[in-house]
């Protein structure tokens, strides 16, 4: 049986942060990390504070090794023997969700309609436009700041947070349901990660049943490491920054702020980033891909803003630009909340079991119960 110390070390977070989240002292956390036994009350405090399913800290077998889960998670350790708590949390969530949700005989209809024929930027743009037409009324211009709500309302799609993890995004298809997990970060980064993982769902997971766990360096590199990653980065960029909308927005910004420069300035890119909910770097890169900026200029501008102002966001604040729109991210996706509420009301599962397996609070389940009623 793997120790709690092994599980906590796999999260890659400091003893101080664990202490802040669990009410246990730093000294006690360090003692547990060194191998000392933890009392059941301490295990409960750790599970509650870090949103780790309690049964994973007191288990007899890893969740990823359950018969139904093993094929999905067989490659997640990448040759490492160490226990990965995030992998087990995701496996536990998937196992519980499939127990709550009704069986599906086939993939969602919307996903079956999306097919990537080749791994090119033009194809990523076509796929993004196709998806936007499916989900947005003003598909050529509308910001995707409500992407988490949109994804969570799609047939057969479950979106969830990935708390306290070294991974930034996870995606897979299981039981003909699509699952996307996104780690809480800067809202612009979270949107890009969600789009990136959606790209994997559309382009790769229909033919590959393995779960994909991605670290920060895997997302937003635009082809630095692989053609597949370049494709889904391009898909996310086109999804979040539609070309027609970008063109109209920049024209409006230049007219409103009376920009005389022939070239795009940091002001317009900052406004574009805030309007569409993305980071300065993602907005600048999209402008480069659309031929509105020379290649590499976006990175140079971002570097200059960090050097002079601390970050592009601080530059935007100094210019008193309009604030970013909130990016809502419900703790429980609509379809899962609906069936979870039904099973709780019928007495088929308990709130405590659901909270532990899904890594949410009882309060969040009760709130989802009210929304689903």
PDB file of C-alpha atoms in Angstrom, residues 106-308:
ATOM      1  CA  UNK A 106     -22.271   5.828 -28.923  1.00  0.00           C
ATOM      2  CA  UNK A 107     -20.299   9.050 -28.943  1.00  0.00           C
ATOM      3  CA  UNK A 108     -22.232  12.351 -28.748  1.00  0.00           C
ATOM      4  CA  UNK A 109     -23.742  13.387 -32.080  1.00  0.00           C
ATOM      5  CA  UNK A 110     -21.950  16.750 -32.067  1.00  0.00           C
ATOM      6  CA  UNK A 111     -18.589  14.999 -31.713  1.00  0.00           C
ATOM      7  CA  UNK A 112     -19.321  12.525 -34.497  1.00  0.00           C
ATOM      8  CA  UNK A 113     -19.879  15.511 -36.792  1.00  0.00           C
ATOM      9  CA  UNK A 114     -16.413  16.914 -36.074  1.00  0.00           C
ATOM     10  CA  UNK A 115     -13.646  15.203 -37.998  1.00  0.00           C
ATOM     11  CA  UNK A 116     -10.082  16.440 -38.432  1.00  0.00           C
ATOM     12  CA  UNK A 117      -8.858  15.375 -41.866  1.00  0.00           C
ATOM     13  CA  UNK A 118      -5.277  16.606 -41.517  1.00  0.00           C
ATOM     14  CA  UNK A 119      -2.977  18.298 -39.024  1.00  0.00           C
ATOM     15  CA  UNK A 120      -2.731  21.805 -40.502  1.00  0.00           C
ATOM     16  CA  UNK A 121      -3.502  25.299 -39.241  1.00  0.00           C
ATOM     17  CA  UNK A 122      -6.188  25.700 -41.904  1.00  0.00           C
ATOM     18  CA  UNK A 123      -7.875  22.492 -40.739  1.00  0.00           C
ATOM     19  CA  UNK A 124      -7.700  23.605 -37.095  1.00  0.00           C
ATOM     20  CA  UNK A 125      -9.356  26.875 -38.100  1.00  0.00           C
ATOM     21  CA  UNK A 126     -12.058  25.027 -40.061  1.00  0.00           C
ATOM     22  CA  UNK A 127     -12.756  22.723 -37.122  1.00  0.00           C
ATOM     23  CA  UNK A 128     -12.927  25.655 -34.696  1.00  0.00           C
ATOM     24  CA  UNK A 129     -15.361  27.503 -36.970  1.00  0.00           C
ATOM     25  CA  UNK A 130     -17.518  24.381 -37.228  1.00  0.00           C
ATOM     26  CA  UNK A 131     -17.659  24.052 -33.442  1.00  0.00           C
ATOM     27  CA  UNK A 132     -18.413  27.754 -32.968  1.00  0.00           C
ATOM     28  CA  UNK A 133     -21.347  27.462 -35.391  1.00  0.00           C
ATOM     29  CA  UNK A 134     -22.704  24.652 -33.222  1.00  0.00           C
ATOM     30  CA  UNK A 135     -22.579  26.480 -29.902  1.00  0.00           C
ATOM     31  CA  UNK A 136     -22.540  30.266 -30.401  1.00  0.00           C
ATOM     32  CA  UNK A 137     -25.355  32.366 -31.820  1.00  0.00           C
ATOM     33  CA  UNK A 138     -22.946  35.055 -33.063  1.00  0.00           C
ATOM     34  CA  UNK A 139     -20.363  32.468 -34.048  1.00  0.00           C
ATOM     35  CA  UNK A 140     -18.175  34.806 -36.117  1.00  0.00           C
ATOM     36  CA  UNK A 141     -17.590  37.317 -33.335  1.00  0.00           C
ATOM     37  CA  UNK A 142     -18.810  36.168 -29.905  1.00  0.00           C
ATOM     38  CA  UNK A 143     -16.164  35.813 -27.162  1.00  0.00           C
ATOM     39  CA  UNK A 144     -15.917  32.312 -25.702  1.00  0.00           C
ATOM     40  CA  UNK A 145     -15.602  33.469 -22.094  1.00  0.00           C
ATOM     41  CA  UNK A 146     -18.494  31.143 -21.176  1.00  0.00           C
ATOM     42  CA  UNK A 147     -16.722  28.151 -22.711  1.00  0.00           C
ATOM     43  CA  UNK A 148     -16.903  26.097 -19.509  1.00  0.00           C
ATOM     44  CA  UNK A 149     -20.673  26.603 -19.347  1.00  0.00           C
ATOM     45  CA  UNK A 150     -20.985  25.767 -23.041  1.00  0.00           C
ATOM     46  CA  UNK A 151     -18.914  22.598 -22.749  1.00  0.00           C
ATOM     47  CA  UNK A 152     -20.723  21.486 -19.607  1.00  0.00           C
ATOM     48  CA  UNK A 153     -24.081  21.799 -21.361  1.00  0.00           C
ATOM     49  CA  UNK A 154     -23.108  19.698 -24.378  1.00  0.00           C
ATOM     50  CA  UNK A 155     -24.505  16.206 -24.789  1.00  0.00           C
ATOM     51  CA  UNK A 156     -22.139  13.678 -23.214  1.00  0.00           C
ATOM     52  CA  UNK A 157     -19.557  16.229 -22.016  1.00  0.00           C
ATOM     53  CA  UNK A 158     -18.266  16.499 -18.443  1.00  0.00           C
ATOM     54  CA  UNK A 159     -15.902  19.311 -17.403  1.00  0.00           C
ATOM     55  CA  UNK A 160     -14.269  19.455 -13.983  1.00  0.00           C
ATOM     56  CA  UNK A 161     -11.572  21.269 -12.023  1.00  0.00           C
ATOM     57  CA  UNK A 162      -8.166  19.721 -11.466  1.00  0.00           C
ATOM     58  CA  UNK A 163      -7.238  21.097  -8.046  1.00  0.00           C
ATOM     59  CA  UNK A 164      -3.711  20.986  -6.595  1.00  0.00           C
ATOM     60  CA  UNK A 165      -1.987  19.258  -9.470  1.00  0.00           C
ATOM     61  CA  UNK A 166       1.201  19.594 -11.483  1.00  0.00           C
ATOM     62  CA  UNK A 167      -0.919  18.900 -14.560  1.00  0.00           C
ATOM     63  CA  UNK A 168      -2.723  21.736 -16.296  1.00  0.00           C
ATOM     64  CA  UNK A 169      -5.181  19.788 -18.417  1.00  0.00           C
ATOM     65  CA  UNK A 170      -6.515  16.262 -18.836  1.00  0.00           C
ATOM     66  CA  UNK A 171      -8.778  14.833 -21.524  1.00  0.00           C
ATOM     67  CA  UNK A 172     -10.219  11.446 -22.399  1.00  0.00           C
ATOM     68  CA  UNK A 173     -13.285   9.612 -23.640  1.00  0.00           C
ATOM     69  CA  UNK A 174     -14.739   6.896 -21.399  1.00  0.00           C
ATOM     70  CA  UNK A 175     -18.048   5.080 -21.715  1.00  0.00           C
ATOM     71  CA  UNK A 176     -18.746   7.292 -24.765  1.00  0.00           C
ATOM     72  CA  UNK A 177     -18.654  10.363 -22.507  1.00  0.00           C
ATOM     73  CA  UNK A 178     -16.102  13.138 -23.059  1.00  0.00           C
ATOM     74  CA  UNK A 179     -14.158  14.340 -20.016  1.00  0.00           C
ATOM     75  CA  UNK A 180     -12.058  17.501 -19.711  1.00  0.00           C
ATOM     76  CA  UNK A 181     -10.235  18.547 -16.535  1.00  0.00           C
ATOM     77  CA  UNK A 182      -8.647  21.997 -16.173  1.00  0.00           C
ATOM     78  CA  UNK A 183      -6.442  23.198 -13.350  1.00  0.00           C
ATOM     79  CA  UNK A 184      -7.403  26.545 -11.756  1.00  0.00           C
ATOM     80  CA  UNK A 185      -5.038  29.205 -13.089  1.00  0.00           C
ATOM     81  CA  UNK A 186      -5.266  32.692 -14.604  1.00  0.00           C
ATOM     82  CA  UNK A 187      -8.656  32.732 -16.377  1.00  0.00           C
ATOM     83  CA  UNK A 188      -7.124  33.367 -19.803  1.00  0.00           C
ATOM     84  CA  UNK A 189      -4.858  30.366 -19.392  1.00  0.00           C
ATOM     85  CA  UNK A 190      -7.764  28.173 -18.274  1.00  0.00           C
ATOM     86  CA  UNK A 191      -9.775  29.079 -21.375  1.00  0.00           C
ATOM     87  CA  UNK A 192      -6.855  28.221 -23.631  1.00  0.00           C
ATOM     88  CA  UNK A 193      -6.317  24.912 -21.817  1.00  0.00           C
ATOM     89  CA  UNK A 194     -10.020  24.042 -22.170  1.00  0.00           C
ATOM     90  CA  UNK A 195      -9.857  24.784 -25.901  1.00  0.00           C
ATOM     91  CA  UNK A 196      -6.648  22.764 -26.194  1.00  0.00           C
ATOM     92  CA  UNK A 197      -8.198  19.717 -24.491  1.00  0.00           C
ATOM     93  CA  UNK A 198     -11.360  20.075 -26.589  1.00  0.00           C
ATOM     94  CA  UNK A 199      -9.076  19.929 -29.612  1.00  0.00           C
ATOM     95  CA  UNK A 200      -7.687  16.616 -28.376  1.00  0.00           C
ATOM     96  CA  UNK A 201     -11.231  15.295 -27.849  1.00  0.00           C
ATOM     97  CA  UNK A 202     -12.185  16.258 -31.405  1.00  0.00           C
ATOM     98  CA  UNK A 203      -9.000  15.301 -33.216  1.00  0.00           C
ATOM     99  CA  UNK A 204      -7.376  12.488 -31.251  1.00  0.00           C
ATOM    100  CA  UNK A 205      -9.454  10.780 -28.568  1.00  0.00           C
ATOM    101  CA  UNK A 206     -12.069   9.442 -30.984  1.00  0.00           C
ATOM    102  CA  UNK A 207      -9.361   7.040 -32.176  1.00  0.00           C
ATOM    103  CA  UNK A 208      -7.367   6.715 -28.947  1.00  0.00           C
ATOM    104  CA  UNK A 209      -8.946   5.638 -25.675  1.00  0.00           C
ATOM    105  CA  UNK A 210      -6.027   6.563 -23.413  1.00  0.00           C
ATOM    106  CA  UNK A 211      -6.235   9.448 -20.941  1.00  0.00           C
ATOM    107  CA  UNK A 212      -3.954  12.375 -21.752  1.00  0.00           C
ATOM    108  CA  UNK A 213      -2.336  14.234 -18.840  1.00  0.00           C
ATOM    109  CA  UNK A 214      -0.619  17.483 -19.840  1.00  0.00           C
ATOM    110  CA  UNK A 215       1.779  19.687 -17.920  1.00  0.00           C
ATOM    111  CA  UNK A 216       2.060  23.466 -18.514  1.00  0.00           C
ATOM    112  CA  UNK A 217       4.883  23.021 -21.035  1.00  0.00           C
ATOM    113  CA  UNK A 218       2.625  20.815 -23.187  1.00  0.00           C
ATOM    114  CA  UNK A 219       0.027  23.552 -23.706  1.00  0.00           C
ATOM    115  CA  UNK A 220       0.592  26.720 -25.711  1.00  0.00           C
ATOM    116  CA  UNK A 221       3.944  25.731 -27.207  1.00  0.00           C
ATOM    117  CA  UNK A 222       2.452  25.916 -30.743  1.00  0.00           C
ATOM    118  CA  UNK A 223       4.379  23.001 -32.176  1.00  0.00           C
ATOM    119  CA  UNK A 224       7.570  23.197 -30.193  1.00  0.00           C
ATOM    120  CA  UNK A 225       7.288  19.510 -29.305  1.00  0.00           C
ATOM    121  CA  UNK A 226       4.840  17.766 -31.645  1.00  0.00           C
ATOM    122  CA  UNK A 227       2.577  18.255 -34.641  1.00  0.00           C
ATOM    123  CA  UNK A 228      -0.448  17.020 -32.685  1.00  0.00           C
ATOM    124  CA  UNK A 229       0.117  19.622 -29.964  1.00  0.00           C
ATOM    125  CA  UNK A 230       0.594  22.328 -32.604  1.00  0.00           C
ATOM    126  CA  UNK A 231      -2.761  21.361 -34.097  1.00  0.00           C
ATOM    127  CA  UNK A 232      -4.742  21.560 -30.849  1.00  0.00           C
ATOM    128  CA  UNK A 233      -3.007  24.809 -29.858  1.00  0.00           C
ATOM    129  CA  UNK A 234      -4.068  26.252 -33.212  1.00  0.00           C
ATOM    130  CA  UNK A 235      -7.600  24.927 -32.681  1.00  0.00           C
ATOM    131  CA  UNK A 236      -7.820  26.613 -29.275  1.00  0.00           C
ATOM    132  CA  UNK A 237      -6.459  29.880 -30.653  1.00  0.00           C
ATOM    133  CA  UNK A 238      -8.969  29.916 -33.537  1.00  0.00           C
ATOM    134  CA  UNK A 239     -11.809  28.898 -31.219  1.00  0.00           C
ATOM    135  CA  UNK A 240     -11.142  31.677 -28.715  1.00  0.00           C
ATOM    136  CA  UNK A 241     -10.198  34.367 -31.258  1.00  0.00           C
ATOM    137  CA  UNK A 242     -12.385  34.032 -34.394  1.00  0.00           C
ATOM    138  CA  UNK A 243     -10.806  35.794 -37.361  1.00  0.00           C
ATOM    139  CA  UNK A 244     -13.857  37.886 -38.291  1.00  0.00           C
ATOM    140  CA  UNK A 245     -14.312  39.016 -34.707  1.00  0.00           C
ATOM    141  CA  UNK A 246     -10.625  39.838 -34.330  1.00  0.00           C
ATOM    142  CA  UNK A 247     -10.697  42.010 -37.439  1.00  0.00           C
ATOM    143  CA  UNK A 248     -13.833  43.895 -36.412  1.00  0.00           C
ATOM    144  CA  UNK A 249     -12.619  44.358 -32.846  1.00  0.00           C
ATOM    145  CA  UNK A 250      -9.244  45.746 -33.865  1.00  0.00           C
ATOM    146  CA  UNK A 251     -10.908  48.166 -36.273  1.00  0.00           C
ATOM    147  CA  UNK A 252     -13.230  49.347 -33.498  1.00  0.00           C
ATOM    148  CA  UNK A 253     -10.369  49.711 -31.005  1.00  0.00           C
ATOM    149  CA  UNK A 254      -8.269  51.753 -33.422  1.00  0.00           C
ATOM    150  CA  UNK A 255     -11.160  54.081 -34.199  1.00  0.00           C
ATOM    151  CA  UNK A 256     -12.233  54.504 -30.580  1.00  0.00           C
ATOM    152  CA  UNK A 257      -8.730  55.170 -29.257  1.00  0.00           C
ATOM    153  CA  UNK A 258      -7.664  57.063 -32.393  1.00  0.00           C
ATOM    154  CA  UNK A 259      -4.610  54.909 -33.017  1.00  0.00           C
ATOM    155  CA  UNK A 260      -2.587  56.402 -35.871  1.00  0.00           C
ATOM    156  CA  UNK A 261       0.195  53.817 -36.064  1.00  0.00           C
ATOM    157  CA  UNK A 262       0.168  51.622 -39.159  1.00  0.00           C
ATOM    158  CA  UNK A 263       1.308  48.688 -37.046  1.00  0.00           C
ATOM    159  CA  UNK A 264      -0.556  47.058 -34.176  1.00  0.00           C
ATOM    160  CA  UNK A 265       0.447  48.393 -30.784  1.00  0.00           C
ATOM    161  CA  UNK A 266       0.400  46.831 -27.340  1.00  0.00           C
ATOM    162  CA  UNK A 267      -2.794  48.808 -26.602  1.00  0.00           C
ATOM    163  CA  UNK A 268      -4.828  47.034 -29.284  1.00  0.00           C
ATOM    164  CA  UNK A 269      -3.490  43.603 -28.347  1.00  0.00           C
ATOM    165  CA  UNK A 270      -4.239  44.224 -24.670  1.00  0.00           C
ATOM    166  CA  UNK A 271      -7.786  45.270 -25.564  1.00  0.00           C
ATOM    167  CA  UNK A 272      -8.184  42.219 -27.785  1.00  0.00           C
ATOM    168  CA  UNK A 273      -6.926  39.936 -25.009  1.00  0.00           C
ATOM    169  CA  UNK A 274      -9.333  41.401 -22.476  1.00  0.00           C
ATOM    170  CA  UNK A 275     -12.317  41.378 -24.818  1.00  0.00           C
ATOM    171  CA  UNK A 276     -11.847  37.724 -25.775  1.00  0.00           C
ATOM    172  CA  UNK A 277     -10.687  36.595 -22.345  1.00  0.00           C
ATOM    173  CA  UNK A 278      -7.269  35.287 -23.398  1.00  0.00           C
ATOM    174  CA  UNK A 279      -3.719  36.145 -22.400  1.00  0.00           C
ATOM    175  CA  UNK A 280      -1.724  38.868 -24.150  1.00  0.00           C
ATOM    176  CA  UNK A 281       0.595  36.205 -25.584  1.00  0.00           C
ATOM    177  CA  UNK A 282      -2.265  34.176 -27.085  1.00  0.00           C
ATOM    178  CA  UNK A 283      -3.865  37.293 -28.591  1.00  0.00           C
ATOM    179  CA  UNK A 284      -0.542  38.406 -30.064  1.00  0.00           C
ATOM    180  CA  UNK A 285       0.175  34.954 -31.484  1.00  0.00           C
ATOM    181  CA  UNK A 286      -3.247  34.879 -33.165  1.00  0.00           C
ATOM    182  CA  UNK A 287      -2.506  38.271 -34.723  1.00  0.00           C
ATOM    183  CA  UNK A 288       0.760  36.847 -36.048  1.00  0.00           C
ATOM    184  CA  UNK A 289      -1.007  33.824 -37.518  1.00  0.00           C
ATOM    185  CA  UNK A 290      -3.527  36.139 -39.213  1.00  0.00           C
ATOM    186  CA  UNK A 291      -0.700  38.160 -40.745  1.00  0.00           C
ATOM    187  CA  UNK A 292      -1.429  41.240 -38.632  1.00  0.00           C
ATOM    188  CA  UNK A 293       1.924  41.084 -36.839  1.00  0.00           C
ATOM    189  CA  UNK A 294       5.324  39.835 -38.038  1.00  0.00           C
ATOM    190  CA  UNK A 295       6.292  36.467 -36.551  1.00  0.00           C
ATOM    191  CA  UNK A 296       7.966  36.815 -33.161  1.00  0.00           C
ATOM    192  CA  UNK A 297       6.821  40.372 -32.490  1.00  0.00           C
ATOM    193  CA  UNK A 298       4.193  39.239 -29.986  1.00  0.00           C
ATOM    194  CA  UNK A 299       6.793  37.508 -27.833  1.00  0.00           C
ATOM    195  CA  UNK A 300       9.048  40.565 -28.002  1.00  0.00           C
ATOM    196  CA  UNK A 301       6.190  42.860 -26.971  1.00  0.00           C
ATOM    197  CA  UNK A 302       5.257  40.600 -24.043  1.00  0.00           C
ATOM    198  CA  UNK A 303       8.884  40.509 -22.895  1.00  0.00           C
ATOM    199  CA  UNK A 304       9.117  44.303 -23.094  1.00  0.00           C
ATOM    200  CA  UNK A 305       5.896  44.741 -21.088  1.00  0.00           C
ATOM    201  CA  UNK A 306       7.112  42.365 -18.385  1.00  0.00           C
ATOM    202  CA  UNK A 307      10.401  44.213 -18.177  1.00  0.00           C
ATOM    203  CA  UNK A 308       8.843  47.690 -17.977  1.00  0.00           C
TER     204      UNK A 308
END
